[in-house]
mmCIF file of C-alpha atoms and ligand atoms in Angstrom:
data_model
loop_
_atom_site.group_PDB
_atom_site.id
_atom_site.type_symbol
_atom_site.label_atom_id
_atom_site.label_comp_id
_atom_site.label_asym_id
_atom_site.label_seq_id
_atom_site.Cartn_x
_atom_site.Cartn_y
_atom_site.Cartn_z
ATOM 1 C CA UNK A 1 -64.181 6.176 -27.514
ATOM 2 C CA UNK A 2 -64.120 8.956 -24.873
ATOM 3 C CA UNK A 3 -66.993 11.572 -25.199
ATOM 4 C CA UNK A 4 -65.431 15.156 -25.739
ATOM 5 C CA UNK A 5 -66.744 16.673 -22.710
ATOM 6 C CA UNK A 6 -64.815 14.263 -20.314
ATOM 7 C CA UNK A 7 -61.538 15.127 -22.288
ATOM 8 C CA UNK A 8 -62.409 18.866 -21.708
ATOM 9 C CA UNK A 9 -63.246 18.438 -17.906
ATOM 10 C CA UNK A 10 -59.790 16.402 -17.678
ATOM 11 C CA UNK A 11 -57.989 19.432 -19.399
ATOM 12 C CA UNK A 12 -59.784 22.040 -17.279
ATOM 13 C CA UNK A 13 -58.930 20.178 -13.954
ATOM 14 C CA UNK A 14 -55.456 19.837 -15.244
ATOM 15 C CA UNK A 15 -55.134 23.684 -15.776
ATOM 16 C CA UNK A 16 -56.740 24.680 -12.622
ATOM 17 C CA UNK A 17 -54.292 22.247 -10.799
ATOM 18 C CA UNK A 18 -51.319 23.969 -12.494
ATOM 19 C CA UNK A 19 -52.623 27.437 -11.996
ATOM 20 C CA UNK A 20 -53.181 26.822 -8.285
ATOM 21 C CA UNK A 21 -49.670 25.289 -8.189
ATOM 22 C CA UNK A 22 -48.319 28.598 -9.867
ATOM 23 C CA UNK A 23 -50.135 30.765 -7.356
ATOM 24 C CA UNK A 24 -48.959 28.850 -4.481
ATOM 25 C CA UNK A 25 -45.329 29.073 -5.351
ATOM 26 C CA UNK A 26 -45.219 32.558 -6.752
ATOM 27 C CA UNK A 27 -42.683 34.946 -5.024
ATOM 28 C CA UNK A 28 -41.534 31.748 -3.202
ATOM 29 C CA UNK A 29 -37.544 31.328 -3.564
ATOM 30 C CA UNK A 30 -37.206 27.427 -3.313
ATOM 31 C CA UNK A 31 -35.513 24.483 -5.116
ATOM 32 C CA UNK A 32 -37.850 22.113 -6.838
ATOM 33 C CA UNK A 33 -36.064 19.254 -4.836
ATOM 34 C CA UNK A 34 -32.774 18.824 -2.868
ATOM 35 C CA UNK A 35 -30.955 17.651 -6.024
ATOM 36 C CA UNK A 36 -31.310 20.946 -7.701
ATOM 37 C CA UNK A 37 -28.828 22.026 -4.868
ATOM 38 C CA UNK A 38 -26.016 19.886 -5.995
ATOM 39 C CA UNK A 39 -23.039 21.796 -7.133
ATOM 40 C CA UNK A 40 -21.786 25.372 -6.811
ATOM 41 C CA UNK A 41 -19.947 24.754 -3.582
ATOM 42 C CA UNK A 42 -18.144 27.658 -2.041
ATOM 43 C CA UNK A 43 -14.309 28.532 -2.032
ATOM 44 C CA UNK A 44 -13.185 29.965 1.188
ATOM 45 C CA UNK A 45 -9.687 31.713 1.834
ATOM 46 C CA UNK A 46 -7.540 30.059 4.436
ATOM 47 C CA UNK A 47 -6.299 32.512 7.040
ATOM 48 C CA UNK A 48 -4.270 30.704 9.349
ATOM 49 C CA UNK A 49 -3.342 27.187 8.614
ATOM 50 C CA UNK A 50 -1.347 28.127 5.447
ATOM 51 C CA UNK A 51 -0.380 31.532 6.633
ATOM 52 C CA UNK A 52 3.431 30.494 6.550
ATOM 53 C CA UNK A 53 3.288 29.401 3.014
ATOM 54 C CA UNK A 54 3.781 31.880 -0.055
ATOM 55 C CA UNK A 55 0.938 32.462 -2.118
ATOM 56 C CA UNK A 56 -2.814 32.518 -1.590
ATOM 57 C CA UNK A 57 -4.621 29.223 -0.396
ATOM 58 C CA UNK A 58 -8.371 28.492 -0.827
ATOM 59 C CA UNK A 59 -10.437 25.495 0.450
ATOM 60 C CA UNK A 60 -13.262 24.241 -1.692
ATOM 61 C CA UNK A 61 -16.083 23.071 0.542
ATOM 62 C CA UNK A 62 -17.705 20.140 -0.769
ATOM 63 C CA UNK A 63 -20.002 19.353 1.974
ATOM 64 C CA UNK A 64 -22.064 22.310 1.003
ATOM 65 C CA UNK A 65 -23.583 19.665 -1.584
ATOM 66 C CA UNK A 66 -26.849 18.733 0.059
ATOM 67 C CA UNK A 67 -25.376 15.125 0.560
ATOM 68 C CA UNK A 68 -22.531 16.702 2.332
ATOM 69 C CA UNK A 69 -19.519 15.592 -0.091
ATOM 70 C CA UNK A 70 -18.257 15.614 -3.380
ATOM 71 C CA UNK A 71 -20.166 12.300 -4.364
ATOM 72 C CA UNK A 72 -23.451 14.219 -5.038
ATOM 73 C CA UNK A 73 -22.106 15.319 -8.200
ATOM 74 C CA UNK A 74 -21.237 11.960 -9.564
ATOM 75 C CA UNK A 75 -24.353 10.317 -8.317
ATOM 76 C CA UNK A 76 -26.696 12.768 -9.813
ATOM 77 C CA UNK A 77 -24.834 12.797 -13.046
ATOM 78 C CA UNK A 78 -24.690 9.073 -13.588
ATOM 79 C CA UNK A 79 -28.073 8.359 -12.778
ATOM 80 C CA UNK A 80 -29.423 11.137 -14.956
ATOM 81 C CA UNK A 81 -27.227 9.541 -17.681
ATOM 82 C CA UNK A 82 -28.801 6.106 -17.249
ATOM 83 C CA UNK A 83 -32.262 7.854 -17.145
ATOM 84 C CA UNK A 84 -31.608 9.547 -20.325
ATOM 85 C CA UNK A 85 -30.259 6.210 -21.985
ATOM 86 C CA UNK A 86 -33.535 4.590 -20.921
ATOM 87 C CA UNK A 87 -31.462 2.217 -18.824
ATOM 88 C CA UNK A 88 -33.517 2.794 -15.420
ATOM 89 C CA UNK A 89 -36.882 4.097 -14.770
ATOM 90 C CA UNK A 90 -38.710 4.410 -11.230
ATOM 91 C CA UNK A 91 -38.752 1.221 -9.413
ATOM 92 C CA UNK A 92 -35.381 0.251 -10.796
ATOM 93 C CA UNK A 93 -32.582 -0.643 -8.486
ATOM 94 C CA UNK A 94 -29.226 1.230 -8.124
ATOM 95 C CA UNK A 95 -26.246 -0.941 -6.874
ATOM 96 C CA UNK A 96 -23.034 0.478 -5.775
ATOM 97 C CA UNK A 97 -19.359 -0.183 -4.079
ATOM 98 C CA UNK A 98 -18.923 2.645 -1.590
ATOM 99 C CA UNK A 99 -16.836 3.681 1.288
ATOM 100 C CA UNK A 100 -19.972 5.545 2.268
ATOM 101 C CA UNK A 101 -19.926 9.117 0.745
ATOM 102 C CA UNK A 102 -21.200 8.033 -2.828
ATOM 103 C CA UNK A 103 -23.765 5.490 -1.096
ATOM 104 C CA UNK A 104 -25.229 8.585 0.921
ATOM 105 C CA UNK A 105 -25.572 10.479 -2.444
ATOM 106 C CA UNK A 106 -26.950 7.646 -4.354
ATOM 107 C CA UNK A 107 -29.510 6.990 -1.465
ATOM 108 C CA UNK A 108 -30.605 10.649 -1.618
ATOM 109 C CA UNK A 109 -31.013 10.645 -5.453
ATOM 110 C CA UNK A 110 -32.908 7.355 -5.410
ATOM 111 C CA UNK A 111 -35.124 8.504 -2.752
ATOM 112 C CA UNK A 112 -36.168 11.594 -4.723
ATOM 113 C CA UNK A 113 -36.400 9.696 -8.162
ATOM 114 C CA UNK A 114 -38.190 6.355 -6.983
ATOM 115 C CA UNK A 115 -35.237 4.126 -7.238
ATOM 116 C CA UNK A 116 -34.393 1.211 -4.697
ATOM 117 C CA UNK A 117 -30.701 1.465 -3.556
ATOM 118 C CA UNK A 118 -28.296 -1.206 -2.404
ATOM 119 C CA UNK A 119 -24.932 -0.677 -1.348
ATOM 120 C CA UNK A 120 -21.891 -2.957 -0.626
ATOM 121 C CA UNK A 121 -19.709 -0.873 2.144
ATOM 122 C CA UNK A 122 -16.358 -1.570 3.361
ATOM 123 C CA UNK A 123 -16.076 -2.556 7.263
ATOM 124 C CA UNK A 124 -13.536 0.325 7.518
ATOM 125 C CA UNK A 125 -16.468 2.798 7.004
ATOM 126 C CA UNK A 126 -17.401 5.032 9.815
ATOM 127 C CA UNK A 127 -20.496 3.541 11.913
ATOM 128 C CA UNK A 128 -21.740 6.834 11.425
ATOM 129 C CA UNK A 129 -21.636 6.766 7.753
ATOM 130 C CA UNK A 130 -23.478 3.267 7.797
ATOM 131 C CA UNK A 131 -26.150 4.513 10.041
ATOM 132 C CA UNK A 132 -26.704 7.524 7.473
ATOM 133 C CA UNK A 133 -26.850 5.266 4.466
ATOM 134 C CA UNK A 134 -29.764 3.107 6.531
ATOM 135 C CA UNK A 135 -31.352 6.382 7.397
ATOM 136 C CA UNK A 136 -31.657 7.389 3.920
ATOM 137 C CA UNK A 137 -33.250 4.228 3.135
ATOM 138 C CA UNK A 138 -30.668 2.115 1.407
ATOM 139 C CA UNK A 139 -30.115 -1.580 1.981
ATOM 140 C CA UNK A 140 -26.502 -1.844 3.188
ATOM 141 C CA UNK A 141 -24.073 -4.827 2.837
ATOM 142 C CA UNK A 142 -20.994 -4.543 5.103
ATOM 143 C CA UNK A 143 -18.006 -6.478 3.605
ATOM 144 C CA UNK A 144 -14.542 -6.830 5.097
ATOM 145 C CA UNK A 145 -11.977 -4.189 4.231
ATOM 146 C CA UNK A 146 -8.673 -6.052 4.199
ATOM 147 C CA UNK A 147 -9.461 -8.666 1.512
ATOM 148 C CA UNK A 148 -8.062 -8.587 -1.995
ATOM 149 C CA UNK A 149 -10.174 -6.670 -4.308
ATOM 150 C CA UNK A 150 -10.898 -9.869 -6.375
ATOM 151 C CA UNK A 151 -12.005 -11.952 -3.098
ATOM 152 C CA UNK A 152 -15.559 -12.987 -3.354
ATOM 153 C CA UNK A 153 -16.201 -11.283 -0.069
ATOM 154 C CA UNK A 154 -14.671 -7.894 -1.176
ATOM 155 C CA UNK A 155 -17.333 -5.010 -1.684
ATOM 156 C CA UNK A 156 -16.456 -4.772 -5.252
ATOM 157 C CA UNK A 157 -17.383 -8.495 -5.894
ATOM 158 C CA UNK A 158 -20.469 -8.235 -3.425
ATOM 159 C CA UNK A 159 -21.957 -5.448 -5.411
ATOM 160 C CA UNK A 160 -21.178 -7.063 -8.790
ATOM 161 C CA UNK A 161 -22.945 -10.314 -7.320
ATOM 162 C CA UNK A 162 -26.049 -8.175 -6.373
ATOM 163 C CA UNK A 163 -26.058 -6.449 -9.623
ATOM 164 C CA UNK A 164 -26.156 -9.738 -11.524
ATOM 165 C CA UNK A 165 -28.698 -11.359 -9.362
ATOM 166 C CA UNK A 166 -31.175 -8.348 -9.270
ATOM 167 C CA UNK A 167 -33.415 -7.774 -12.325
ATOM 168 C CA UNK A 168 -33.840 -4.115 -13.666
ATOM 169 C CA UNK A 169 -30.699 -2.921 -11.861
ATOM 170 C CA UNK A 170 -27.715 -0.756 -12.838
ATOM 171 C CA UNK A 171 -24.261 -1.058 -11.088
ATOM 172 C CA UNK A 172 -22.731 2.579 -10.683
ATOM 173 C CA UNK A 173 -19.288 1.128 -10.625
ATOM 174 C CA UNK A 174 -17.620 4.526 -9.744
ATOM 175 C CA UNK A 175 -14.030 3.140 -9.840
ATOM 176 C CA UNK A 176 -14.379 1.932 -13.548
ATOM 177 C CA UNK A 177 -16.941 4.556 -14.875
ATOM 178 C CA UNK A 178 -15.760 7.401 -17.197
ATOM 179 C CA UNK A 179 -18.910 9.257 -16.151
ATOM 180 C CA UNK A 180 -17.439 9.747 -12.636
ATOM 181 C CA UNK A 181 -14.608 11.824 -14.088
ATOM 182 C CA UNK A 182 -16.736 13.487 -16.474
ATOM 183 C CA UNK A 183 -19.152 14.939 -13.652
ATOM 184 C CA UNK A 184 -16.088 16.572 -12.220
ATOM 185 C CA UNK A 185 -15.038 17.833 -15.739
ATOM 186 C CA UNK A 186 -18.485 19.149 -16.244
ATOM 187 C CA UNK A 187 -18.940 20.787 -12.845
ATOM 188 C CA UNK A 188 -15.862 21.221 -10.301
ATOM 189 C CA UNK A 189 -13.308 22.287 -12.832
ATOM 190 C CA UNK A 190 -15.623 24.954 -14.368
ATOM 191 C CA UNK A 191 -16.450 26.189 -10.888
ATOM 192 C CA UNK A 192 -12.860 26.437 -9.830
ATOM 193 C CA UNK A 193 -11.937 28.197 -13.025
ATOM 194 C CA UNK A 194 -14.741 30.879 -12.420
ATOM 195 C CA UNK A 195 -14.062 31.120 -8.687
ATOM 196 C CA UNK A 196 -10.563 31.995 -9.057
ATOM 197 C CA UNK A 197 -11.213 34.206 -12.083
ATOM 198 C CA UNK A 198 -8.821 31.701 -14.265
ATOM 199 C CA UNK A 199 -5.922 32.671 -11.726
ATOM 200 C CA UNK A 200 -5.309 29.157 -10.052
ATOM 201 C CA UNK A 201 -1.965 27.951 -10.423
ATOM 202 C CA UNK A 202 -2.214 24.741 -8.192
ATOM 203 C CA UNK A 203 -4.835 22.053 -7.397
ATOM 204 C CA UNK A 204 -4.488 20.021 -4.362
ATOM 205 C CA UNK A 205 -7.016 16.969 -4.209
ATOM 206 C CA UNK A 206 -7.281 13.365 -2.916
ATOM 207 C CA UNK A 207 -7.268 10.420 -5.166
ATOM 208 C CA UNK A 208 -9.669 7.666 -4.453
ATOM 209 C CA UNK A 209 -11.560 6.610 -7.794
ATOM 210 C CA UNK A 210 -9.795 9.565 -9.041
ATOM 211 C CA UNK A 211 -12.751 11.038 -10.527
ATOM 212 C CA UNK A 212 -12.321 14.260 -8.593
ATOM 213 C CA UNK A 213 -8.553 14.949 -9.166
ATOM 214 C CA UNK A 214 -8.665 13.833 -12.950
ATOM 215 C CA UNK A 215 -11.868 15.387 -14.220
ATOM 216 C CA UNK A 216 -11.310 18.423 -12.418
ATOM 217 C CA UNK A 217 -7.674 18.562 -13.712
ATOM 218 C CA UNK A 218 -8.530 17.731 -17.231
ATOM 219 C CA UNK A 219 -10.909 20.908 -17.588
ATOM 220 C CA UNK A 220 -8.285 23.177 -15.765
ATOM 221 C CA UNK A 221 -5.372 21.867 -17.956
ATOM 222 C CA UNK A 222 -7.460 22.355 -21.123
ATOM 223 C CA UNK A 223 -7.973 26.037 -19.688
ATOM 224 C CA UNK A 224 -4.484 26.621 -18.942
ATOM 225 C CA UNK A 225 -1.909 23.685 -19.311
ATOM 226 C CA UNK A 226 0.709 25.283 -16.772
ATOM 227 C CA UNK A 227 -1.693 24.724 -13.758
ATOM 228 C CA UNK A 228 -0.230 21.967 -11.492
ATOM 229 C CA UNK A 229 -2.063 19.227 -10.326
ATOM 230 C CA UNK A 230 -0.978 18.035 -6.759
ATOM 231 C CA UNK A 231 -2.408 14.513 -5.847
ATOM 232 C CA UNK A 232 -2.655 13.376 -2.297
ATOM 233 C CA UNK A 233 -2.231 9.179 -1.682
ATOM 234 C CA UNK A 234 -2.084 7.342 1.454
ATOM 235 C CA UNK A 235 0.456 5.065 2.940
ATOM 236 C CA UNK A 236 -0.818 1.435 2.326
ATOM 237 C CA UNK A 237 -2.139 2.609 -1.347
ATOM 238 C CA UNK A 238 -0.796 1.734 -4.794
ATOM 239 C CA UNK A 239 -1.523 4.916 -6.608
ATOM 240 C CA UNK A 240 1.376 7.103 -6.145
ATOM 241 C CA UNK A 241 3.943 4.192 -7.161
ATOM 242 C CA UNK A 242 1.693 3.384 -10.249
ATOM 243 C CA UNK A 243 1.807 7.205 -11.159
ATOM 244 C CA UNK A 244 5.587 7.299 -10.853
ATOM 245 C CA UNK A 245 6.320 3.815 -12.362
ATOM 246 C CA UNK A 246 3.438 2.586 -14.474
ATOM 247 C CA UNK A 247 3.693 -0.419 -12.291
ATOM 248 C CA UNK A 248 1.299 -2.189 -9.798
ATOM 249 C CA UNK A 249 3.077 -2.947 -6.734
ATOM 250 C CA UNK A 250 1.418 -5.263 -4.214
ATOM 251 C CA UNK A 251 4.087 -4.558 -1.754
ATOM 252 C CA UNK A 252 2.646 -1.008 -1.263
ATOM 253 C CA UNK A 253 -0.688 -2.331 0.129
ATOM 254 C CA UNK A 254 -1.179 -2.532 3.984
ATOM 255 C CA UNK A 255 -4.214 -1.509 6.062
ATOM 256 C CA UNK A 256 -4.716 2.075 6.831
ATOM 257 C CA UNK A 257 -7.519 4.163 8.588
ATOM 258 C CA UNK A 258 -8.264 6.985 6.135
ATOM 259 C CA UNK A 259 -11.532 6.538 4.359
ATOM 260 C CA UNK A 260 -11.951 7.164 0.618
ATOM 261 C CA UNK A 261 -8.375 8.031 -0.196
ATOM 262 C CA UNK A 262 -5.741 5.796 -2.045
ATOM 263 C CA UNK A 263 -6.569 2.242 -3.505
ATOM 264 C CA UNK A 264 -5.535 -1.528 -3.617
ATOM 265 C CA UNK A 265 -6.410 -1.509 -7.277
ATOM 266 C CA UNK A 266 -5.954 0.923 -10.346
ATOM 267 C CA UNK A 267 -9.209 2.559 -10.989
ATOM 268 C CA UNK A 268 -9.781 3.121 -14.624
ATOM 269 C CA UNK A 269 -11.717 6.511 -13.568
ATOM 270 C CA UNK A 270 -8.320 7.857 -12.956
ATOM 271 C CA UNK A 271 -6.632 9.773 -15.819
ATOM 272 C CA UNK A 272 -3.084 9.770 -14.506
ATOM 273 C CA UNK A 273 -1.866 11.776 -17.396
ATOM 274 C CA UNK A 274 -3.334 14.996 -16.037
ATOM 275 C CA UNK A 275 -1.723 14.748 -12.581
ATOM 276 C CA UNK A 276 1.760 16.019 -12.125
ATOM 277 C CA UNK A 277 2.804 14.460 -8.820
ATOM 278 C CA UNK A 278 1.672 12.739 -5.543
ATOM 279 C CA UNK A 279 2.538 12.798 -2.210
ATOM 280 C CA UNK A 280 1.523 10.187 0.442
ATOM 281 C CA UNK A 281 0.152 11.005 3.882
ATOM 282 C CA UNK A 282 -0.102 9.107 7.191
ATOM 283 C CA UNK A 283 -3.271 8.260 9.038
ATOM 284 C CA UNK A 284 -2.078 10.369 11.998
ATOM 285 C CA UNK A 285 -0.789 13.347 10.269
ATOM 286 C CA UNK A 286 -4.293 13.543 8.169
ATOM 287 C CA UNK A 287 -6.155 13.152 11.573
ATOM 288 C CA UNK A 288 -4.180 15.809 13.244
ATOM 289 C CA UNK A 289 -4.279 18.117 10.252
ATOM 290 C CA UNK A 290 -8.091 17.851 10.093
ATOM 291 C CA UNK A 291 -8.422 18.559 13.982
ATOM 292 C CA UNK A 292 -6.077 21.535 13.640
ATOM 293 C CA UNK A 293 -8.353 22.895 10.976
ATOM 294 C CA UNK A 294 -11.445 22.920 13.093
ATOM 295 C CA UNK A 295 -9.550 24.491 15.929
ATOM 296 C CA UNK A 296 -7.697 27.468 13.967
ATOM 297 C CA UNK A 297 -10.139 28.162 10.927
ATOM 298 C CA UNK A 298 -13.359 26.866 12.368
ATOM 299 C CA UNK A 299 -13.761 24.514 9.516
ATOM 300 C CA UNK A 300 -15.148 21.363 10.457
ATOM 301 C CA UNK A 301 -13.977 18.616 7.675
ATOM 302 C CA UNK A 302 -13.590 15.156 7.056
ATOM 303 C CA UNK A 303 -10.472 12.916 7.251
ATOM 304 C CA UNK A 304 -9.474 13.347 3.819
ATOM 305 C CA UNK A 305 -9.727 17.137 4.168
ATOM 306 C CA UNK A 306 -7.229 16.543 6.812
ATOM 307 C CA UNK A 307 -5.066 14.505 4.378
ATOM 308 C CA UNK A 308 -5.373 17.361 1.663
ATOM 309 C CA UNK A 309 -3.933 19.744 4.217
ATOM 310 C CA UNK A 310 -1.261 17.789 5.375
ATOM 311 C CA UNK A 311 -0.433 17.065 1.733
ATOM 312 C CA UNK A 312 -0.229 21.062 1.213
ATOM 313 C CA UNK A 313 2.248 21.163 3.949
ATOM 314 C CA UNK A 314 4.449 18.594 2.466
ATOM 315 C CA UNK A 315 4.276 20.181 -0.888
ATOM 316 C CA UNK A 316 5.171 23.518 0.562
ATOM 317 C CA UNK A 317 8.123 21.869 2.241
ATOM 318 C CA UNK A 318 9.358 20.911 -1.119
ATOM 319 C CA UNK A 319 9.171 24.677 -2.193
ATOM 320 C CA UNK A 320 6.420 23.965 -4.958
ATOM 321 C CA UNK A 321 4.624 27.231 -3.963
ATOM 322 C CA UNK A 322 5.864 31.088 -4.482
ATOM 323 C CA UNK A 323 4.152 34.493 -3.647
ATOM 324 C CA UNK A 324 2.317 34.121 -6.984
ATOM 325 C CA UNK A 325 0.706 30.766 -6.109
ATOM 326 C CA UNK A 326 -3.002 30.681 -6.126
ATOM 327 C CA UNK A 327 -3.950 27.260 -4.541
ATOM 328 C CA UNK A 328 -6.957 25.382 -4.287
ATOM 329 C CA UNK A 329 -7.509 22.509 -2.102
ATOM 330 C CA UNK A 330 -10.531 20.244 -2.367
ATOM 331 C CA UNK A 331 -12.018 19.316 1.189
ATOM 332 C CA UNK A 332 -14.124 16.493 -0.006
ATOM 333 C CA UNK A 333 -16.483 16.007 3.126
ATOM 334 C CA UNK A 334 -17.797 17.303 6.579
ATOM 335 C CA UNK A 335 -16.571 16.355 9.916
ATOM 336 C CA UNK A 336 -19.617 14.949 11.121
ATOM 337 C CA UNK A 337 -19.152 11.839 9.390
ATOM 338 C CA UNK A 338 -16.110 11.165 11.585
ATOM 339 C CA UNK A 339 -17.424 11.968 15.211
ATOM 340 C CA UNK A 340 -16.893 8.573 16.452
ATOM 341 C CA UNK A 341 -13.263 8.348 14.519
ATOM 342 C CA UNK A 342 -10.919 11.375 14.189
ATOM 343 C CA UNK A 343 -13.226 13.771 16.386
ATOM 344 C CA UNK A 344 -13.325 11.148 19.193
ATOM 345 C CA UNK A 345 -10.652 11.818 21.688
ATOM 346 C CA UNK A 346 -11.145 8.040 22.573
ATOM 347 C CA UNK A 347 -10.457 6.718 19.275
ATOM 348 C CA UNK A 348 -7.592 9.061 18.706
ATOM 349 C CA UNK A 349 -5.972 7.743 21.839
ATOM 350 C CA UNK A 350 -6.607 4.303 21.056
ATOM 351 C CA UNK A 351 -4.804 4.823 17.845
ATOM 352 C CA UNK A 352 -1.726 6.250 19.366
ATOM 353 C CA UNK A 353 -2.396 9.590 17.386
ATOM 354 C CA UNK A 354 -2.809 11.432 20.598
ATOM 355 C CA UNK A 355 -1.576 10.900 24.161
ATOM 356 C CA UNK A 356 -2.850 11.378 27.605
ATOM 357 C CA UNK A 357 -0.814 14.703 27.822
ATOM 358 C CA UNK A 358 -2.528 16.106 24.783
ATOM 359 C CA UNK A 359 -5.852 15.424 26.237
ATOM 360 C CA UNK A 360 -5.004 16.960 29.875
ATOM 361 C CA UNK A 361 -3.937 20.069 28.125
ATOM 362 C CA UNK A 362 -6.906 20.362 26.031
ATOM 363 C CA UNK A 363 -9.549 19.901 28.937
ATOM 364 C CA UNK A 364 -7.384 22.338 30.895
ATOM 365 C CA UNK A 365 -7.645 24.955 28.280
ATOM 366 C CA UNK A 366 -11.514 24.274 27.826
ATOM 367 C CA UNK A 367 -11.865 24.504 31.758
ATOM 368 C CA UNK A 368 -10.209 27.850 31.596
ATOM 369 C CA UNK A 369 -12.224 29.058 28.578
ATOM 370 C CA UNK A 370 -15.341 27.833 30.513
ATOM 371 C CA UNK A 371 -14.705 29.724 33.618
ATOM 372 C CA UNK A 372 -14.039 33.025 31.714
HETATM 373 C C1 PLP B 401 -14.131 11.295 1.928
HETATM 374 C C2 PLP B 401 -13.636 11.167 0.624
HETATM 375 N N1 PLP B 401 -12.606 11.805 0.123
HETATM 376 C C3 PLP B 401 -11.893 11.937 -1.117
HETATM 377 C C4 PLP B 401 -12.525 10.767 -1.975
HETATM 378 C C5 PLP B 401 -11.716 10.717 -3.297
HETATM 379 O O1 PLP B 401 -12.458 11.138 -4.340
HETATM 380 P P1 PLP B 401 -12.570 10.337 -5.709
HETATM 381 O O2 PLP B 401 -13.131 9.015 -5.567
HETATM 382 O O3 PLP B 401 -13.216 11.361 -6.737
HETATM 383 O O4 PLP B 401 -11.033 10.126 -6.041
HETATM 384 C C6 PLP B 401 -13.483 10.015 -1.520
HETATM 385 C C7 PLP B 401 -14.062 8.819 -2.424
HETATM 386 O O5 PLP B 401 -14.799 8.214 -2.024
HETATM 387 C C8 PLP B 401 -13.986 10.255 -0.404
HETATM 388 O O6 PLP B 401 -15.276 9.345 0.155
#
């Protein structure tokens, strides 16, 4: 039996600790942890790149999330759901298949909450992304990108195997997890509705797992069924064809460069019924659109942001917009993750996306600017 005075001393200590914490933090405006900063990303009016299109165009800057991408939303939401169900507790292991961004967000949440994080990453992911995951304390397994999804070497199969072999682990499984879609239904959709004062007429969004586009779309269509959901897919992916025909066409599949966009399988996280249409974009056009955004609007965004802007251009060519349009384009992540790819002149030249002449012109221009 514990003597009463011990209990009393313990309670006094606790009270004094809490009181000194309260005194220390009084009047200080700070978040309790980095995870409190997830969501509520800003919307910015595009001034130049869409100036020739009818209507108003806004970009939703998802890298304002603390992990610098939209994937913070799903990482936090899925982990908190597993905690609430008692599936994980500090010391557990989080396993996932990821092109990089989801991994970064999961690693960030794992560090804060005390989990181990193991990630199976595609060899297509930029070295910047892979280094970032390691810096965040994750264990990274790099898997070949151009193998079938059911090949034992694919990042899907590697993640499944690690999960099966690791006791006390959960597999996030973002491609087939309805909680991915739900995270965007609960956060991204309401934010856009609020930020546009309910005036949004079109949403342009990339589809990878499909969580962003279909979760956001589901919320927006519930508010106003006439809002048009305009999807973005990549050449080399099966998504657009599946949306149009209901058929998985293997002939659509070929290697491409854009990371996080399109798929070689049909993710159940995508609710195709709330998406109106898709366009496909090329690696080159998406890269050039991202570079153009940086040089015109001063917005330094990732590769799929370029894809979304190129898609907006293609939709404009189809005369989808008019002067009453209020268009929101989701820009999923930040340009700093692509310094060795679309923002590297060497990489762009190697891919044949820019030629020596473009480079000479660019260098000359900056030389002129520097001398002024
Ligand atoms: C950079 C980037 N853009 C877009 C997407 C597509 O988002 P979603 O998976 O929600 O369809 C992803 C997904 O991995 C991504 O990493």
